[in-house]
Tab-separated table of C-alpha atoms in Angstrom:
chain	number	residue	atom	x	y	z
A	1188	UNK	CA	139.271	135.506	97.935
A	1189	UNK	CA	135.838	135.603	99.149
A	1190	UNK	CA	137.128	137.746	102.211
A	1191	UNK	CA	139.381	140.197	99.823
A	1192	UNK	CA	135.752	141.251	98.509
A	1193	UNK	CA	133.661	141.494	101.289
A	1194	UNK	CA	131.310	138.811	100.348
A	1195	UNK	CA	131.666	136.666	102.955
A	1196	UNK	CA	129.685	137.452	105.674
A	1197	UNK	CA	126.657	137.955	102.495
A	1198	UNK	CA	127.418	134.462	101.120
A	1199	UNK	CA	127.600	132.691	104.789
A	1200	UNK	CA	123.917	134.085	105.346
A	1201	UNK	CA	122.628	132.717	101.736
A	1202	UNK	CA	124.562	129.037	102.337
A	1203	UNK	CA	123.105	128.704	105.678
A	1204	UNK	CA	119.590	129.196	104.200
A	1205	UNK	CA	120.174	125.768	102.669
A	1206	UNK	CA	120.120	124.130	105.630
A	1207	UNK	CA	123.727	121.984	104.824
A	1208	UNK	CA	122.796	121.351	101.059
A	1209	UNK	CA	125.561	119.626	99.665
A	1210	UNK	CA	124.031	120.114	95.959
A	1211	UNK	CA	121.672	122.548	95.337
A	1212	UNK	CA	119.817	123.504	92.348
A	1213	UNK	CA	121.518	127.324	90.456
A	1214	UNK	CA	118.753	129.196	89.307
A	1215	UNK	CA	119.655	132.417	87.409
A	1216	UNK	CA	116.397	135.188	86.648
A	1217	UNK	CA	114.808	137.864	88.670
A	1218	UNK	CA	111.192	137.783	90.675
A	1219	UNK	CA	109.536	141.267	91.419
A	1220	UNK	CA	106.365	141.905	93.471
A	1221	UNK	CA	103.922	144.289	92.175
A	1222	UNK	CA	101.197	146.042	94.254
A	1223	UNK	CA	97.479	145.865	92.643
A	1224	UNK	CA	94.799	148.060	93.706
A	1225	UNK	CA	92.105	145.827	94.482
A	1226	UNK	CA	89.381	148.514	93.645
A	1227	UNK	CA	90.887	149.401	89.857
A	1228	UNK	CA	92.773	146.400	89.458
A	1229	UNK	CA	95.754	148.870	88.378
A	1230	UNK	CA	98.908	147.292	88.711
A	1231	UNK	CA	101.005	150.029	91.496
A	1232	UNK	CA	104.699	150.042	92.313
A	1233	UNK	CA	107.305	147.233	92.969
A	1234	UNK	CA	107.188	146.322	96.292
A	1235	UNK	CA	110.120	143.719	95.874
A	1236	UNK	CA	112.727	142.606	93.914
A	1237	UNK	CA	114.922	140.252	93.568
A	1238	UNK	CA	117.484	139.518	90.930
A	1239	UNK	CA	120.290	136.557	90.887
A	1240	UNK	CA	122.859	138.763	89.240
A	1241	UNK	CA	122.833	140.620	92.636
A	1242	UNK	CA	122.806	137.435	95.297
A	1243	UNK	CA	126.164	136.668	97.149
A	1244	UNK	CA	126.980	133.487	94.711
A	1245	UNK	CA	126.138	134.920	91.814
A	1246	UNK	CA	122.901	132.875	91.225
A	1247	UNK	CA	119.641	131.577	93.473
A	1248	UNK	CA	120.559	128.251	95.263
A	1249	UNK	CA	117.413	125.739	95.973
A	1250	UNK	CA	117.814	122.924	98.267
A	1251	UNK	CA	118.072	119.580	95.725
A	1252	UNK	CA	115.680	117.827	98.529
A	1253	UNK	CA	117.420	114.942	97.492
A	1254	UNK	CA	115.885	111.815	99.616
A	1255	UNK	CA	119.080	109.567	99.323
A	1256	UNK	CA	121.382	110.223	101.932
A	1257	UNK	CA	124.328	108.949	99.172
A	1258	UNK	CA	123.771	111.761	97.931
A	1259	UNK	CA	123.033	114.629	100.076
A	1260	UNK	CA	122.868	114.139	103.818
A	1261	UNK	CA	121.469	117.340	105.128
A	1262	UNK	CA	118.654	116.561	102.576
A	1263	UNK	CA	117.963	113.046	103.266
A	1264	UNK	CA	118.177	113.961	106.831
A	1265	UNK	CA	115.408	116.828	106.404
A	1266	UNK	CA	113.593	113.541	104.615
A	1267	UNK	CA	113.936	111.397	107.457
A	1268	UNK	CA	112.483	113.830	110.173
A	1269	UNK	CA	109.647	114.658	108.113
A	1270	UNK	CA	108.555	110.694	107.100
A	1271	UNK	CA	109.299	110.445	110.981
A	1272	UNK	CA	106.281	113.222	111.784
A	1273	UNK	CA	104.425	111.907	108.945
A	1274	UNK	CA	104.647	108.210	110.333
A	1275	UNK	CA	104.024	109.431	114.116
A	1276	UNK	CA	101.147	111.589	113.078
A	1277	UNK	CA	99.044	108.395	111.727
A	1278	UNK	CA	99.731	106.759	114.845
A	1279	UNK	CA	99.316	109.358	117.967
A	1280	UNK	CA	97.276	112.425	115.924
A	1281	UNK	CA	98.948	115.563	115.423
A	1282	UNK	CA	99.957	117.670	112.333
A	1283	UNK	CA	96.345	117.736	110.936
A	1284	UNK	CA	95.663	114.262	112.230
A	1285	UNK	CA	92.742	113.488	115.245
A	1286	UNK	CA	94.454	112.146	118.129
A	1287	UNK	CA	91.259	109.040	118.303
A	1288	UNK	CA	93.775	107.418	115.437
A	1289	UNK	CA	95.723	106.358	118.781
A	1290	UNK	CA	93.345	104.471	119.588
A	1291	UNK	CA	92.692	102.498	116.457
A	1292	UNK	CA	93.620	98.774	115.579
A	1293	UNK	CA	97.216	99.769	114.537
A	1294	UNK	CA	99.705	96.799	112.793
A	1295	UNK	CA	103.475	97.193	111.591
A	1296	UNK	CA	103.912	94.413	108.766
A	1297	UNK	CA	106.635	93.775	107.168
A	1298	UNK	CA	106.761	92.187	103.700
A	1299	UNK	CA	109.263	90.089	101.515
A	1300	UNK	CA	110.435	89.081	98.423
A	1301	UNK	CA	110.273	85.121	97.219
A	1302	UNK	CA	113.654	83.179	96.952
A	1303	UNK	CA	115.451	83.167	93.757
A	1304	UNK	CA	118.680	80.967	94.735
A	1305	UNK	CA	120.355	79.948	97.550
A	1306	UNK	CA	122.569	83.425	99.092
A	1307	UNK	CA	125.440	83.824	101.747
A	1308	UNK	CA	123.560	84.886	104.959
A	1309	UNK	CA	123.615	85.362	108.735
A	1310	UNK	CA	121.782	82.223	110.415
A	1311	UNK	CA	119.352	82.941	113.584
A	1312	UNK	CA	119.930	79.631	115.085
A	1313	UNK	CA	123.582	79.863	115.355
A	1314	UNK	CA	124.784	77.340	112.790
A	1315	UNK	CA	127.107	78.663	110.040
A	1316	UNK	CA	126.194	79.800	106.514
A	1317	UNK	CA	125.968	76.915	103.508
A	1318	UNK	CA	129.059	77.771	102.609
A	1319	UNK	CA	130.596	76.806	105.683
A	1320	UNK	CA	131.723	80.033	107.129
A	1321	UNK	CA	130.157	82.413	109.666
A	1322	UNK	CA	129.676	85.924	108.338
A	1323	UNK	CA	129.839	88.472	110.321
A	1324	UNK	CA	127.279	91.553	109.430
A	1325	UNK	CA	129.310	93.775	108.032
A	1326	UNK	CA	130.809	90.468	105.240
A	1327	UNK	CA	130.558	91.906	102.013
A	1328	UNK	CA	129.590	88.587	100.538
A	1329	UNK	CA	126.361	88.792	102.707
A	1330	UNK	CA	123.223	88.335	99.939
A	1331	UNK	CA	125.075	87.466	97.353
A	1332	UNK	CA	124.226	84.076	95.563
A	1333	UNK	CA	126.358	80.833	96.700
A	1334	UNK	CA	126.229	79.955	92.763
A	1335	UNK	CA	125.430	82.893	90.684
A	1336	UNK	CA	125.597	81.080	87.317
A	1337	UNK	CA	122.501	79.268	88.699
A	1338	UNK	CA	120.837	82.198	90.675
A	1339	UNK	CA	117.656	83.668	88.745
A	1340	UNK	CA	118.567	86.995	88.207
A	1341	UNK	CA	115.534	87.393	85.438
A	1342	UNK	CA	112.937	86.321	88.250
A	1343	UNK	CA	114.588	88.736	90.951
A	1344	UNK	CA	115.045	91.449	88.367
A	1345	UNK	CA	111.369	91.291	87.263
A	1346	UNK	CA	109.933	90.648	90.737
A	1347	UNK	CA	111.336	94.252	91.869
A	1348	UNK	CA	109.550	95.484	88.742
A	1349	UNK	CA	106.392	93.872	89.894
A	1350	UNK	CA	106.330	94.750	93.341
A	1351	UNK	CA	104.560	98.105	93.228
A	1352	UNK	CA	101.698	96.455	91.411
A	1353	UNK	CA	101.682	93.351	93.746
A	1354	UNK	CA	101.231	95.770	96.608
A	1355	UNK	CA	98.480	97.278	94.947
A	1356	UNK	CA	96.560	93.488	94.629
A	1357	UNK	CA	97.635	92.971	98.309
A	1358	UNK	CA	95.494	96.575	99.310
A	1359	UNK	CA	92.466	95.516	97.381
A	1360	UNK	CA	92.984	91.512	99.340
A	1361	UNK	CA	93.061	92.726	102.226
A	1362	UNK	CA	89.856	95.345	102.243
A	1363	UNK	CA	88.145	92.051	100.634
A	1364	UNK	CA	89.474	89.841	103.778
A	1365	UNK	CA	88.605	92.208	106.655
A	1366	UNK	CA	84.865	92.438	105.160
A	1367	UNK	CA	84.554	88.931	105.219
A	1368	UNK	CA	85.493	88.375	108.286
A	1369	UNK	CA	83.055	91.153	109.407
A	1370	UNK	CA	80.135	89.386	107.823
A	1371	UNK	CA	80.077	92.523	105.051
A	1372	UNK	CA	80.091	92.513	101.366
A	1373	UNK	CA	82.974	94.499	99.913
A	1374	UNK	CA	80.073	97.248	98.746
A	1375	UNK	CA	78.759	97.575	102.017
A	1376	UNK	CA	81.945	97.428	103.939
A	1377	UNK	CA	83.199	101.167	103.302
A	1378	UNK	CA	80.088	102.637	104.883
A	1379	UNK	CA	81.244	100.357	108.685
A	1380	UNK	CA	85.241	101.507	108.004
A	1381	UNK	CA	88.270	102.313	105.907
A	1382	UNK	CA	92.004	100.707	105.053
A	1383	UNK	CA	94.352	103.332	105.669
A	1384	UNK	CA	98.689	102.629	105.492
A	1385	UNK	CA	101.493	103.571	105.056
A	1386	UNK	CA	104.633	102.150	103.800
A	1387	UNK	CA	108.111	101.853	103.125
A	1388	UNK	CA	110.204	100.519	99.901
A	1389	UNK	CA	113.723	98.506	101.454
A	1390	UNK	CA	116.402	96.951	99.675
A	1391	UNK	CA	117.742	93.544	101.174
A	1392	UNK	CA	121.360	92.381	100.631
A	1393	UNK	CA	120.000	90.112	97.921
A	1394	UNK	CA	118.760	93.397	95.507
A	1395	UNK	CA	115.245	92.342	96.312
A	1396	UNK	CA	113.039	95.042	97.500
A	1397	UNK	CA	110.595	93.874	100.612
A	1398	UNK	CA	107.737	96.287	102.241
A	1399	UNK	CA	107.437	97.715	105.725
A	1400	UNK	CA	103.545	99.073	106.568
A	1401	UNK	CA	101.836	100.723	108.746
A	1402	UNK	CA	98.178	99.130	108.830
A	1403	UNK	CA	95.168	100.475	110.300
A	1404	UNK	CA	91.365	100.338	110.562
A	1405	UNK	CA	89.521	103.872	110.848
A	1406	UNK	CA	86.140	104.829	110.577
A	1407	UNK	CA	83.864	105.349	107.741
A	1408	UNK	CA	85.274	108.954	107.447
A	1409	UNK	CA	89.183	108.014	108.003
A	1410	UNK	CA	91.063	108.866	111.241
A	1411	UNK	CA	88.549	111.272	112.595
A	1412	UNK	CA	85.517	108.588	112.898
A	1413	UNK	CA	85.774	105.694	115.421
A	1414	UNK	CA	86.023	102.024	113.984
A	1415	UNK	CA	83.180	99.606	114.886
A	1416	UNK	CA	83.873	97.417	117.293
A	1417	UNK	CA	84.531	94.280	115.601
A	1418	UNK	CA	87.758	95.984	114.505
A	1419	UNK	CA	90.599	94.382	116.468
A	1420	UNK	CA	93.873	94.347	115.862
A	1421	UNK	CA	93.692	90.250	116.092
A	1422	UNK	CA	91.511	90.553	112.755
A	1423	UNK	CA	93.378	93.272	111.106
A	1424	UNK	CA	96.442	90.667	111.652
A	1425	UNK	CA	94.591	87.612	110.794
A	1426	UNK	CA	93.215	89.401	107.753
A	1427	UNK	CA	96.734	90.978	106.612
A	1428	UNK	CA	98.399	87.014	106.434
A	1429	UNK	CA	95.503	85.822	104.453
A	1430	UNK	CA	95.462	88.726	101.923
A	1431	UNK	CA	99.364	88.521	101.749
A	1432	UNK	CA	98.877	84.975	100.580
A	1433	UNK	CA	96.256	85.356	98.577
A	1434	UNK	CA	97.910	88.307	96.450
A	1435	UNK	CA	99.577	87.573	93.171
A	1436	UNK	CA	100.921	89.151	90.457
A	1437	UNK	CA	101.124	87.315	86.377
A	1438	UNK	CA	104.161	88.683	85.147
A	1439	UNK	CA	105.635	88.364	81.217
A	1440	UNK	CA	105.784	85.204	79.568
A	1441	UNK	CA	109.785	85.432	78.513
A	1442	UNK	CA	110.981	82.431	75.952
A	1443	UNK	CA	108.149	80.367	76.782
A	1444	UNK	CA	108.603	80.705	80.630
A	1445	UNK	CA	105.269	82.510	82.542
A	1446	UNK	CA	106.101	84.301	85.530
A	1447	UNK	CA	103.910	84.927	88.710
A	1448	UNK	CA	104.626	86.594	91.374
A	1449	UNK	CA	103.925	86.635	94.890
A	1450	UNK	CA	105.489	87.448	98.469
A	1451	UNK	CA	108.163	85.665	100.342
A	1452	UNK	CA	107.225	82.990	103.046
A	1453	UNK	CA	108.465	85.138	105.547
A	1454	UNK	CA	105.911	87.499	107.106
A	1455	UNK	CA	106.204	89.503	109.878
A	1456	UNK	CA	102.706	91.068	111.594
A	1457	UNK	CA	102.543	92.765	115.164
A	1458	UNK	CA	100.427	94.973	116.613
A	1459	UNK	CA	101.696	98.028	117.265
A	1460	UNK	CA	101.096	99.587	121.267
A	1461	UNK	CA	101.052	103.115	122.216
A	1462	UNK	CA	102.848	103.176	125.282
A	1463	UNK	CA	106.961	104.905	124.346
A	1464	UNK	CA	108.569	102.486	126.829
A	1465	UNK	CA	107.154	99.129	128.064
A	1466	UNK	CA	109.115	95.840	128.906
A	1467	UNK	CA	110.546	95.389	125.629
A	1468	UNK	CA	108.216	92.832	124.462
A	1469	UNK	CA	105.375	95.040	122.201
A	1470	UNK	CA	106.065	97.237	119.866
A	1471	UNK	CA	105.701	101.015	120.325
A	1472	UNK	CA	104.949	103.978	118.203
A	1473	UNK	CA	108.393	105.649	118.376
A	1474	UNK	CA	110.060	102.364	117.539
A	1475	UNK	CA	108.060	101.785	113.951
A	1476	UNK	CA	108.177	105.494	112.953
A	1477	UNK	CA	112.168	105.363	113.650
A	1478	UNK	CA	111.976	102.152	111.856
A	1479	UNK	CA	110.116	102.913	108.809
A	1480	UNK	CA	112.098	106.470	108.303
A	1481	UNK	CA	115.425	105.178	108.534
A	1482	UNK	CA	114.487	103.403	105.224
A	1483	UNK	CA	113.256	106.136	103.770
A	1484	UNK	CA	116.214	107.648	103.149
A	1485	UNK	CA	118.256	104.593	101.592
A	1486	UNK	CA	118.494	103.144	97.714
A	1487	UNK	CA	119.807	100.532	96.646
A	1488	UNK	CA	123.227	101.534	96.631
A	1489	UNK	CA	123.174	101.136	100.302
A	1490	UNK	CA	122.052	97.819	100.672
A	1491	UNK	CA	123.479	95.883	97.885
A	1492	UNK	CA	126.383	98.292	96.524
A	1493	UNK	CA	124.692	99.282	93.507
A	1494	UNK	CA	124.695	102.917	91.642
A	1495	UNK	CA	122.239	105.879	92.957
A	1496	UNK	CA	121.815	107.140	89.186
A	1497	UNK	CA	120.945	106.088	86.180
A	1498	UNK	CA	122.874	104.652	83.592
A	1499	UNK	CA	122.946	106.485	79.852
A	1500	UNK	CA	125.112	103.272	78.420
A	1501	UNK	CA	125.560	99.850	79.700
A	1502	UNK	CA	129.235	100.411	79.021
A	1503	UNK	CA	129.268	102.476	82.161
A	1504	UNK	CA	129.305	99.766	84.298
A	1505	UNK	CA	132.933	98.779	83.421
A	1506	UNK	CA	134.019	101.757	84.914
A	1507	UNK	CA	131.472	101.400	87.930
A	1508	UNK	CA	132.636	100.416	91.331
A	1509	UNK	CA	129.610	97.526	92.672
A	1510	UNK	CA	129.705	94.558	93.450
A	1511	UNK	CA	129.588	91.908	90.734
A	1512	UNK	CA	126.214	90.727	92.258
A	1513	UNK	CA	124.423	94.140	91.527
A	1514	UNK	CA	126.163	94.307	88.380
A	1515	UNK	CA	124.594	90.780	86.880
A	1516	UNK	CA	121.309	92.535	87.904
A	1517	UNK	CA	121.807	95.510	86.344
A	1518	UNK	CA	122.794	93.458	83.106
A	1519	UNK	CA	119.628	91.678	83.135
A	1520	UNK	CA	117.908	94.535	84.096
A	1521	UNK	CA	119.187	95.930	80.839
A	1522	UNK	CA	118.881	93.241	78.568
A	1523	UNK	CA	115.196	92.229	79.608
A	1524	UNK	CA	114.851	96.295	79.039
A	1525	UNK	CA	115.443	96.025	75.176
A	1526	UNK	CA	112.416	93.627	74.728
A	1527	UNK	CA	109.223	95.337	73.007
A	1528	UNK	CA	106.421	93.339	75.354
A	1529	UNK	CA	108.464	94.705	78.506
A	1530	UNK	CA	108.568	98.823	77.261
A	1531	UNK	CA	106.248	99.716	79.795
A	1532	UNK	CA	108.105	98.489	82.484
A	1533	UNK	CA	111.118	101.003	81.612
A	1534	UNK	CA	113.453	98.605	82.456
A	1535	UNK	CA	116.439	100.551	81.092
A	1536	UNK	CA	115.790	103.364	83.128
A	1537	UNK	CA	115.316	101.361	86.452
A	1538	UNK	CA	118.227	99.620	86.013
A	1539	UNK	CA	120.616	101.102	88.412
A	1540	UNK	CA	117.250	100.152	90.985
A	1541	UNK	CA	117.306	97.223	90.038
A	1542	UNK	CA	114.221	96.982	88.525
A	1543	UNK	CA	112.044	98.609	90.495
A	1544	UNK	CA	110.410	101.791	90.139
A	1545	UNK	CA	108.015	102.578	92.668
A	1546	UNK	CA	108.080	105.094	95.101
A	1547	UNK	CA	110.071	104.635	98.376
A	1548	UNK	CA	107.476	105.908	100.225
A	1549	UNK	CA	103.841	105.907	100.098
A	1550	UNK	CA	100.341	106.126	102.169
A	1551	UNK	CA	97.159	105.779	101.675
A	1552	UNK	CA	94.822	109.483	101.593
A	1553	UNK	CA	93.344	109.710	104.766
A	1554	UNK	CA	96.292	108.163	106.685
A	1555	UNK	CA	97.707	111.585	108.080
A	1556	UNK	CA	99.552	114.795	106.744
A	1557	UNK	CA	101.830	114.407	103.396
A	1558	UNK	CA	105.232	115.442	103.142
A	1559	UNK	CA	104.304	118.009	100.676
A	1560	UNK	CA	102.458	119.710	103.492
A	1561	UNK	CA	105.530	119.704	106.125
A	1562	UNK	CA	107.632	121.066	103.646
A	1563	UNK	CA	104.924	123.763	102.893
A	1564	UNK	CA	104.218	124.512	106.675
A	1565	UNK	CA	108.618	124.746	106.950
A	1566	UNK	CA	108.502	127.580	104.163
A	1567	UNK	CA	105.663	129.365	105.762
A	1568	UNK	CA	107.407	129.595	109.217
A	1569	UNK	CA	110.936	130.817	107.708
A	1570	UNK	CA	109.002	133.444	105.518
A	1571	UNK	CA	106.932	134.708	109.359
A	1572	UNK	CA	110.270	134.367	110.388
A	1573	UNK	CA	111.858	137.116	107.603
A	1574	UNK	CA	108.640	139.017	107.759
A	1575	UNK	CA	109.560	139.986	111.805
A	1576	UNK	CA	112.793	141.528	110.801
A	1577	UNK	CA	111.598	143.381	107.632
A	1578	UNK	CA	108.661	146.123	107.691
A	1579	UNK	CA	106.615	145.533	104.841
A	1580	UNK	CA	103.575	148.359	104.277
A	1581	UNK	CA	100.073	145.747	104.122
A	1582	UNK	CA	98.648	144.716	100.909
A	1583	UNK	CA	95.683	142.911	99.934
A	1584	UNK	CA	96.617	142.029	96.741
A	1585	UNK	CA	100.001	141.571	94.863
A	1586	UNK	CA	101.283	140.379	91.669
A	1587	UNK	CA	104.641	138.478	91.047
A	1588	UNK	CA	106.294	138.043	87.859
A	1589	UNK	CA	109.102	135.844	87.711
A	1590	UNK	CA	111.298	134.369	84.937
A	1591	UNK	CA	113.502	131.725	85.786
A	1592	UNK	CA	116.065	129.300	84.206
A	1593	UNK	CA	118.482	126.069	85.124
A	1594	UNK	CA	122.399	127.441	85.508
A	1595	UNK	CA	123.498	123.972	87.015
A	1596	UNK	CA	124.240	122.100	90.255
A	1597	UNK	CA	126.441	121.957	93.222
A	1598	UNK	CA	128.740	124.364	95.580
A	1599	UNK	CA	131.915	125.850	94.247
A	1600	UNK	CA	135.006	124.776	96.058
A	1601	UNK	CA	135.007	128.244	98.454
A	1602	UNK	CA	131.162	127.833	98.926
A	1603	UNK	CA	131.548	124.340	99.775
A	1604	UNK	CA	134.323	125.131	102.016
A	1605	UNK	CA	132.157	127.905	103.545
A	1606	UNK	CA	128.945	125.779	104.134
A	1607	UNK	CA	130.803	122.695	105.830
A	1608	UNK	CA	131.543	125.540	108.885
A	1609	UNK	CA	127.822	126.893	108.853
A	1610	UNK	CA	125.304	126.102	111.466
A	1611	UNK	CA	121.995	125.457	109.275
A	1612	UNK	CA	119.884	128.396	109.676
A	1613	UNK	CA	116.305	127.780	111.555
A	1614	UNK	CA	113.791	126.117	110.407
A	1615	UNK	CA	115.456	124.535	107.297
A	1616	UNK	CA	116.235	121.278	108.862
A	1617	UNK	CA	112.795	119.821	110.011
A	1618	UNK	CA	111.686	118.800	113.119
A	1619	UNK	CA	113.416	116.787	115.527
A	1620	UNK	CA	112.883	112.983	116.252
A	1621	UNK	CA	113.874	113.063	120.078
């Protein structure tokens, strides 16, 4: 069909522009660049336009830039490489970022979640699981409660809704921790040096979210000003197990039962070395940004079988293919959802997370380049890229007007046939990780 009227070869070059988008965003409108002459401000002659009507699929297609890769993989993939650079950049310089940072006291920590019951697991020392058997680690009974009926789903439910803001009291612990140890007062400390982190949101099998970070100690001024020297990374380390166990969270009082939150017993700190390849003992900068955006792409649905959307009506779930595990959460989830004193926590409309609703991934301001600027550098390079090829007369000044509205979602069956056999055009993919 699409060969019959000569599209093809049209189409092929506006599918490849989405770099492998599985679901991308119809726009339908127009966009038309004006000249202005900067001396009378009089608005001159169109210098381009562009109207959907006339584009190979009828319509402008926009990458979703979907994170999960559920539910795009060229997307999430773009997501990945970009969290990787971001992640690399606050640890060797680059992308905006001084290269002293390398230098810094540097920590990967990794964070988690409290016990609510008793769960099927993988033992370290060998011996089998409680239940008697040895799981191997692809068992799809791994993290799921040995007695459910006794398993507190409410605590597990409300401690992912509570995490974001126990990170936050963990941040503020740990600036107070590092000062003392310094001999400063908490006023005085952010003229000697600055907190700066950044983190990653990960499901365990269980449907409890834990926290992997990137910790380190700058100067007064962030990355670009040298630390003093009492910074070490033996203090940042000491100073990021006493502020984990310091932090806590008070939670909702729920039929006369007060809960408080806090992290899991099991905390992970090491300092993180800057050499690629060593004798396998420290760990190295590639190995925590790999690390830390490998997660970055995954919900909950990948861990614990859950959905990667939200639910409209709880009777959804009957038709829903999880496990029953994620399904008891997302009950409670629900129900806990309807109470008044818990609105703000938006319960209902975390549900299919589980609860939580914080970002996946975060960092502090000064730790290195944001996302939004990769993407943003990506665009400009494509559009130097199209500006080669075509000869466009120099202008000072132009003015667009644009008018655009949402046609829908998704490839048609011939586009999505078409785009599986396309090679991503350049620069639409992100950087590589190797």
């Amino acid at each position: 069909m699409l060969a019959s009227l000569g599209t093809m070869p049209e189409l092929a070059r506006q599918l490849s522009g989405l770099g492998g988008c599985t679901h991308p965003v119809r726009l339908d409108g127009h966009r038309t660049e004006y000249a202005v002459d900067t001396a009378t401000g009089e608005i001159g002659r169109a210098l381009h336009h562009l109207d959907s009507t006339a584009l190979p699929a009828g319509q402008l297609l926009i990458r979703c830039n979907n994170r999960r890769a559920t539910r795009c993989p060229a997307c999430a993939e773009t997501y990945r490489r970009d969290t990787y650079h971001l992640i690399t950049a606050g640890l060797r310089g680059g992308k905006g970022t001084s290269d002293q940072v390398a230098t810094h006291p540097r920590v990967f920590a990794t964070f988690t979640a409290p016990g609510f019951g008793p769960v099927h697991n993988r033992r370290t020392d060998g011996r089998p699981c409680r239940c008697g058997a040895r799981h191997n680690e692809n068992d799809s009974t791994l993290g799921t409660p040995l007695d459910p009926d006794r398993y507190d789903y409410e605590a597990a439910v409300l401690w992912n809704a509570h995490a974001g803001h126990l990170w936050r009291r963990f941040s503020i612990y740990l600036r107070r921790e590092i000062a003392k140890r310094a001999g400063l007062t908490q006023r005085t400390f952010r003229d000697h040096a600055r907190v700066s982190f950044a983190k990653v949101a990960e499901y365990q099998k269980r449907g409890a979210v834990h926290f992997h970070a990137v910790i380190r100690i700058d100067g007064p001024e962030g990355g670009d000003t040298t630390p003093p020297t009492w910074a070490t990374a033996e203090l940042l380390t000491d100073a990021v197990q006493a502020a984990a166990t310091a932090a806590r969270v008070d939670g909702p009082t729920i039929d006369g039962r007060a809960h408080t939150f806090t992290f899991g017993r099991q905390l992970d700190v090491r300092t993180i070395r800057s050499a690629d390849f060593d004798d396998g003992q420290d760990l190295t900068e590639r190995a925590v940004a790999s690390y830390i955006a490998k997660y970055a792409t995954k919900g909950a649905e990948t861990a614990t079988g859950t959905l990667d959307r939200p639910l409209k009506f709880l009777a959804e779930l009957a038709q829903a293919r999880i496990s029953d595990h994620a399904r008891r959460m997302i009950r409670v989830a629900w129900t806990l959802g309807a109470r008044p004193e818990l609105a703000e926590l938006r319960l209902r409309a975390w549900a299919h997370m589980l609860g939580f609703r914080g970002h996946f991934s975060t960092r502090s301001r000064r730790y290195s380049t944001t996302l939004g600027a990769l993407r943003t550098a990506r665009a400009d390079w494509r559009r130097a890229q199209v500006a080669a090829v075509v000869e466009t007369e120099p202008t000072e000044t132009t003015l667009v007007l644009s008018h655009w509205v949402f046609a829908g979602t998704g490839l048609s069956r011939a586009e999505a046939w078409l785009s599986a056999s396309l090679e991503p055009a350049p620069g639409t993919e992100g950087e590589p990780t190797e």
